[in-house]
Coordinates of C-alpha atoms and ligand atoms in Angstrom, one line a residue:
M289 CA 94.8 109.8 58.1
A290 CA 96.2 109.5 61.6
E291 CA 95.7 112.5 63.8
K292 CA 98.8 114.6 64.3
R293 CA 100.6 113.8 67.6
T294 CA 100.3 116.6 70.2
E295 CA 102.8 116.8 73.0
I296 CA 101.3 117.0 76.5
A297 CA 103.9 119.7 77.3
D298 CA 102.2 121.9 74.7
L299 CA 99.0 121.9 76.7
G300 CA 100.6 122.1 80.1
E301 CA 99.2 120.6 83.2
F302 CA 96.3 123.0 83.5
G303 CA 95.5 122.8 79.8
L304 CA 95.3 119.0 80.1
I305 CA 93.1 119.1 83.2
D306 CA 90.8 121.7 81.5
R307 CA 90.6 119.3 78.5
I308 CA 89.6 116.4 80.7
K309 CA 87.1 118.5 82.6
N310 CA 85.5 119.7 79.4
N311 CA 85.0 116.2 78.2
F312 CA 83.0 115.2 81.2
S313 CA 79.8 116.3 82.8
T314 CA 78.4 115.2 86.2
Q315 CA 75.4 112.8 86.2
N316 CA 74.6 112.8 89.9
L317 CA 73.1 115.7 91.8
T318 CA 75.3 114.8 94.7
S319 CA 78.5 115.8 92.8
L320 CA 78.3 119.5 93.8
K321 CA 81.8 120.4 92.6
G322 CA 83.8 118.2 90.3
I323 CA 87.2 118.8 88.6
G324 CA 88.7 122.2 89.2
D325 CA 89.1 122.9 92.9
D326 CA 91.4 121.6 95.6
A327 CA 88.9 118.9 96.5
A328 CA 85.7 117.5 95.1
V329 CA 82.6 118.5 97.0
I330 CA 79.9 115.8 97.5
D331 CA 76.5 116.4 99.0
I332 CA 75.9 114.0 101.9
G333 CA 72.9 115.6 103.3
T334 CA 73.5 118.0 106.2
E335 CA 77.2 118.5 105.4
N336 CA 79.5 118.3 102.4
L337 CA 82.0 115.5 101.9
L338 CA 85.4 116.6 100.5
V339 CA 87.7 114.2 98.5
S340 CA 91.1 115.0 97.2
T341 CA 94.0 112.9 95.8
D342 CA 97.7 113.6 95.2
M343 CA 100.4 111.4 93.9
L344 CA 104.1 111.6 94.7
I345 CA 106.5 109.8 92.4
E346 CA 110.2 109.1 93.0
G347 CA 112.2 111.2 90.6
P348 CA 110.0 114.1 89.6
H349 CA 108.7 114.7 93.2
F350 CA 111.4 113.4 95.5
D351 CA 114.9 112.1 95.6
L352 CA 115.5 109.4 98.2
S353 CA 119.2 110.2 98.4
Y354 CA 118.3 113.1 100.6
V355 CA 114.6 112.7 101.5
P356 CA 114.2 110.5 104.6
L357 CA 111.3 108.1 104.2
Q358 CA 109.7 109.2 107.5
H359 CA 109.6 112.7 106.1
L360 CA 108.2 111.5 102.8
G361 CA 105.4 109.7 104.5
Y362 CA 104.6 112.8 106.6
K363 CA 104.7 115.1 103.6
A364 CA 102.5 112.8 101.5
V365 CA 99.7 113.0 104.1
A366 CA 100.3 116.8 104.8
V367 CA 99.9 117.8 101.1
N368 CA 96.5 116.0 101.0
V369 CA 95.3 117.5 104.3
S370 CA 96.3 120.9 102.8
D371 CA 93.8 120.4 99.9
I372 CA 91.0 119.6 102.4
A373 CA 92.1 122.7 104.4
A374 CA 91.8 124.8 101.2
M375 CA 88.1 124.0 101.1
N376 CA 87.8 125.1 104.8
G377 CA 87.2 121.5 105.7
K378 CA 88.4 119.1 108.3
P379 CA 90.1 115.9 107.1
E380 CA 89.0 112.6 108.7
Q381 CA 90.3 109.7 106.6
I382 CA 93.0 108.8 104.2
I383 CA 93.5 105.9 101.8
I384 CA 97.0 105.1 100.5
G385 CA 98.0 103.6 97.2
L386 CA 101.6 102.4 97.3
G387 CA 103.8 101.3 94.4
L388 CA 107.0 99.4 95.6
S389 CA 109.9 97.7 93.9
N390 CA 112.2 95.2 95.4
R391 CA 114.7 98.0 96.1
F392 CA 112.6 98.6 99.2
S393 CA 113.0 96.5 102.3
L394 CA 110.4 96.0 105.1
Q395 CA 112.4 98.4 107.2
A396 CA 112.1 101.1 104.5
V397 CA 108.3 100.6 104.3
D398 CA 108.2 100.8 108.1
M399 CA 110.0 104.1 108.1
L400 CA 107.6 105.5 105.4
Y401 CA 104.6 104.4 107.5
E402 CA 106.2 105.9 110.7
G403 CA 105.9 109.3 109.0
I404 CA 102.4 108.6 107.8
R405 CA 101.4 107.6 111.3
A406 CA 103.0 110.8 112.8
A407 CA 100.9 112.9 110.3
C408 CA 97.8 110.9 111.0
N409 CA 98.2 111.6 114.7
N410 CA 99.0 115.3 114.1
Y411 CA 96.1 116.0 111.8
K412 CA 93.8 113.5 113.6
V413 CA 93.0 111.5 110.4
D414 CA 92.5 107.7 110.2
L415 CA 94.2 105.5 107.7
V416 CA 91.3 103.4 106.5
G417 CA 92.5 101.6 103.4
G418 CA 94.6 101.5 100.3
D419 CA 96.3 99.3 97.7
T420 CA 99.7 97.9 97.4
T421 CA 101.3 97.0 94.1
V422 CA 104.6 96.5 92.4
S423 CA 106.2 99.5 90.6
A424 CA 109.0 99.2 88.0
S425 CA 110.2 102.8 88.3
G426 CA 110.7 103.5 91.9
L427 CA 108.4 104.5 94.8
V428 CA 104.9 105.8 94.1
I429 CA 102.7 107.1 96.9
S430 CA 99.1 108.1 96.0
I431 CA 97.0 109.4 98.9
T432 CA 93.3 110.2 98.9
A433 CA 92.1 112.4 101.7
I434 CA 88.4 112.6 102.8
G435 CA 87.1 115.4 104.9
R436 CA 83.9 117.2 105.8
V437 CA 82.7 120.8 106.0
A438 CA 79.4 122.5 106.8
K439 CA 77.5 123.5 103.7
D440 CA 77.5 127.2 104.4
K441 CA 81.3 127.1 105.3
T442 CA 82.4 125.3 102.1
V443 CA 85.0 127.6 100.4
L444 CA 85.6 127.2 96.6
R445 CA 88.2 128.9 94.4
S446 CA 85.4 130.7 92.6
G447 CA 83.7 132.7 95.4
A448 CA 85.8 135.8 95.6
K449 CA 84.0 139.2 95.0
S450 CA 85.5 142.4 93.6
N451 CA 87.6 144.3 96.2
D452 CA 88.0 141.4 98.5
I453 CA 91.3 141.4 100.4
I454 CA 93.9 138.8 99.4
C455 CA 95.5 137.0 102.3
V456 CA 98.3 134.6 102.6
T457 CA 99.5 132.6 105.6
G458 CA 103.0 132.0 106.8
D459 CA 105.9 132.8 104.5
L460 CA 106.7 131.8 101.0
G461 CA 109.6 130.6 98.9
A462 CA 111.4 128.7 101.7
A463 CA 110.5 125.2 100.5
F464 CA 111.9 126.0 97.0
I465 CA 115.1 127.5 98.4
G466 CA 115.4 124.5 100.8
L467 CA 115.3 122.2 97.7
Q468 CA 118.1 124.2 96.1
I469 CA 120.2 123.6 99.2
L470 CA 119.5 119.9 99.3
E471 CA 120.4 119.6 95.6
R472 CA 123.6 121.6 96.1
E473 CA 124.6 119.4 99.1
K474 CA 123.9 116.3 97.1
E475 CA 126.2 117.4 94.3
V476 CA 129.0 118.3 96.8
F477 CA 128.5 114.9 98.4
Q478 CA 128.7 113.1 95.0
T479 CA 132.0 114.8 94.1
N480 CA 133.4 114.3 97.5
P481 CA 131.8 111.7 99.7
Q482 CA 134.0 112.6 102.7
M483 CA 132.3 116.0 102.9
Q484 CA 129.5 116.1 105.5
P485 CA 126.6 118.2 104.4
D486 CA 126.4 121.5 106.2
L487 CA 122.7 121.9 106.7
E488 CA 122.4 123.3 110.2
K489 CA 122.4 126.9 109.1
Y490 CA 119.6 126.2 106.7
E491 CA 117.5 124.0 108.9
Y492 CA 114.4 126.1 108.5
L493 CA 114.6 126.0 104.7
V494 CA 115.3 122.3 104.5
G495 CA 112.6 121.6 107.0
R496 CA 110.1 123.6 104.9
Q497 CA 111.0 121.4 101.9
L498 CA 111.1 118.0 103.7
K499 CA 108.4 118.4 106.3
P500 CA 105.7 120.9 105.3
E501 CA 102.6 121.3 107.5
A502 CA 99.1 121.8 106.3
R503 CA 97.6 124.9 107.9
M504 CA 94.8 123.3 109.8
D505 CA 95.6 125.7 112.6
I506 CA 94.5 128.6 110.4
I507 CA 91.3 126.8 109.4
H508 CA 90.4 126.2 113.1
E509 CA 91.2 129.9 114.0
L510 CA 89.1 131.2 111.1
G511 CA 86.3 129.0 112.4
E512 CA 86.7 130.3 115.9
K513 CA 86.5 133.9 114.6
N514 CA 83.5 133.0 112.5
I515 CA 85.2 134.0 109.3
V516 CA 84.4 132.2 106.1
P517 CA 86.9 133.2 103.4
T518 CA 85.2 134.1 100.1
S519 CA 87.6 131.9 98.1
M520 CA 90.6 129.8 99.0
I521 CA 93.4 127.6 97.5
D522 CA 96.5 126.1 99.0
I523 CA 99.9 127.2 97.6
S524 CA 101.4 124.0 96.1
D525 CA 102.6 125.4 92.7
G526 CA 103.7 128.9 93.8
L527 CA 101.8 132.1 94.7
A528 CA 101.6 133.3 91.0
S529 CA 99.9 130.2 89.7
E530 CA 97.4 130.1 92.7
L531 CA 96.5 133.8 92.4
L532 CA 95.6 133.2 88.7
H533 CA 93.5 130.2 89.7
L534 CA 91.5 132.3 92.2
G535 CA 91.2 135.1 89.7
K536 CA 90.1 132.9 86.8
N537 CA 87.6 130.9 88.8
S538 CA 86.1 134.0 90.4
N539 CA 86.2 135.9 87.1
L540 CA 88.1 138.7 88.7
G541 CA 91.5 140.4 88.3
I542 CA 94.3 140.3 90.9
K543 CA 96.4 143.1 92.2
I544 CA 99.2 142.4 94.7
F545 CA 102.0 144.4 96.2
E546 CA 105.5 142.9 96.1
E547 CA 106.5 144.5 99.4
K548 CA 103.6 142.7 101.1
I549 CA 104.6 139.2 100.0
P550 CA 105.8 137.4 103.2
I551 CA 109.4 136.1 102.8
D552 CA 111.4 134.9 105.8
S553 CA 114.8 136.6 106.2
L554 CA 116.8 133.4 105.8
T555 CA 114.9 132.6 102.6
Y556 CA 115.7 136.1 101.4
D557 CA 119.4 135.9 102.1
T558 CA 119.8 132.3 100.9
S559 CA 117.9 133.2 97.7
I560 CA 120.3 136.0 97.0
E561 CA 123.2 133.5 97.7
F562 CA 121.7 131.3 94.9
K563 CA 121.3 134.3 92.6
I564 CA 117.5 133.8 92.7
D565 CA 115.3 136.8 93.1
P566 CA 113.5 136.1 96.5
T567 CA 110.2 137.4 95.0
T568 CA 110.5 134.9 92.1
A569 CA 111.1 132.1 94.6
A570 CA 107.9 133.1 96.4
L571 CA 105.9 133.6 93.2
N572 CA 107.0 130.5 91.3
G573 CA 108.8 128.2 93.8
G574 CA 105.9 126.2 95.1
E575 CA 105.5 123.5 97.8
D576 CA 104.9 126.0 100.5
Y577 CA 101.5 124.5 101.4
E578 CA 100.4 127.8 102.9
L579 CA 96.8 129.0 102.3
L580 CA 95.9 131.8 99.9
F581 CA 92.4 133.2 100.5
T582 CA 90.2 136.2 100.0
I583 CA 88.1 137.9 102.7
N584 CA 85.3 140.4 102.6
P585 CA 86.8 143.7 103.7
S586 CA 84.3 143.7 106.7
D587 CA 86.3 140.7 108.1
F588 CA 89.6 142.6 108.0
E589 CA 89.2 144.1 111.5
K590 CA 89.1 140.6 113.0
L591 CA 92.2 139.4 111.3
K592 CA 94.4 142.5 111.0
N593 CA 96.5 141.8 114.1
H594 CA 97.1 138.1 113.3
S595 CA 100.8 137.5 113.3
D596 CA 100.7 134.8 110.6
I597 CA 98.2 136.2 108.1
H598 CA 99.4 138.7 105.6
F599 CA 97.4 141.0 103.4
I600 CA 99.0 141.2 100.0
G601 CA 96.5 142.9 97.8
H602 CA 92.9 142.8 96.5
T603 CA 90.7 141.6 93.7
H604 CA 89.2 143.9 91.1
D605 CA 86.7 143.8 88.3
N606 CA 89.0 143.6 85.3
A607 CA 89.5 139.9 84.9
S608 CA 92.2 140.3 82.3
Q609 CA 94.5 142.4 84.5
N610 CA 96.5 140.4 87.0
V611 CA 99.4 142.5 88.2
M612 CA 102.0 142.9 90.9
I613 CA 103.1 146.4 91.9
S614 CA 106.8 146.0 92.4
K615 CA 108.9 147.5 95.2
I616 CA 109.9 150.4 92.9
G617 CA 106.3 151.0 91.8
T618 CA 106.3 149.4 88.4
V619 CA 103.4 147.3 87.2
V620 CA 104.4 143.7 86.6
P621 CA 102.0 141.1 85.0
I622 CA 101.5 138.0 87.2
Q623 CA 102.4 135.0 85.1
A624 CA 102.2 131.3 86.0
Q625 CA 105.4 129.4 85.3
G626 CA 105.2 126.6 82.8
W627 CA 104.9 123.0 83.8
K628 CA 107.9 121.7 85.6
H629 CA 107.6 118.0 85.1
F630 CA 106.9 117.4 81.4
Ligands
ADP705 P1 95.9 120.7 93.6 O1 97.2 121.4 93.2 O2 95.1 121.5 94.5 O3 96.2 119.3 94.1 P2 95.5 120.0 90.9 O4 96.1 121.2 90.1 O5 96.3 118.8 91.0 O6 95.0 120.6 92.3 O7 94.1 119.6 90.3 C1 93.1 120.6 89.9 C2 91.8 119.9 89.7 O8 91.9 118.9 88.6 C3 91.3 119.1 90.9 O9 89.9 119.2 90.9 C4 91.7 117.6 90.5 O10 90.9 116.7 91.1 C5 91.5 117.6 89.0 N1 92.4 116.7 88.3 C6 93.7 116.7 88.2 N2 94.2 115.7 87.4 C7 93.1 115.0 87.0 C8 92.9 113.9 86.1 N3 93.9 113.3 85.6 N4 91.6 113.5 85.8 C9 90.6 114.2 86.4 N5 90.7 115.3 87.2 C10 91.9 115.7 87.5
MG706 MG1 95.5 122.5 96.2

């Protein structure tokens, strides 16, 4: 009898990845960390090599009616650099897989690569190869980033200890609200092409969506201060989901305080305008590409006055209890949102 069909959506993205992970074991001693972190960790002797790949697909990930190709190229590199940063590493090379249809002209490809070049210059990475092929369903960009990190400075999702302080960089939710603005302006433009989009007021939010930066600046600063986070992940899917990854991988519970979540005032006000709870935008919005990490409390002194690092809570021993203390003092379970794309 044929096996009953199971929908991928029933497993969800993380369920599917877990299933793939459980069906494979590593056969080389050099594969120090395989599936399940921001990047693979490979033993190359005195240091560790880091490898991470991310694919962006036209439609689910970007809409070319409002995403300029230069920005797309930049973002495709930045999101990969962000995964190397999340291992406390330094990116050095990228390899690009490109799927193109005849909808794209040479000028369009040039613009895409202009953005890629700007990101390569900014993050000091070298484009060292790739593959070009034809795509039936729009633009596909798959980037693999390669980086390096000292063995004793390699940071996994799994290294947090009980009572570590949970830190987050920058501010959250802006990229998600920026996307809402772009979608709204697109609709306005479609019903009335004479209307010019009014984006100036929202420049910060739209910029956070279109041109995110990987927080290599933070990685360099932590290095200068001689701080090695106990665990780290980048925030690509929203704070809630990433907190649960750190908790699960470190076998700890998470406790955060809503009032400590960094949300920019424009994000806050615009979120309200869209009738979206700003905290929900920060917890579930995603695409912020900020860093979420834990530190040993003994490192707090060295970071406490940092203007761009926020202390939102701590880890604890009860792995089944992941909670946020709301602004009015209620205990809210932290839940990851379901998969968006399936
Ligand atoms: P991130 O959001 O940091 O890019 P992902 O959630 O995409 O991380 O991936 C989590 C882990 O699962 C990573 O180790 C990644 O390499 C691995 N992974 C994702 N998809 C697959 C796949 N189809 N096959 C094997 N490993 C995968
Ligand atoms: Mg990541």
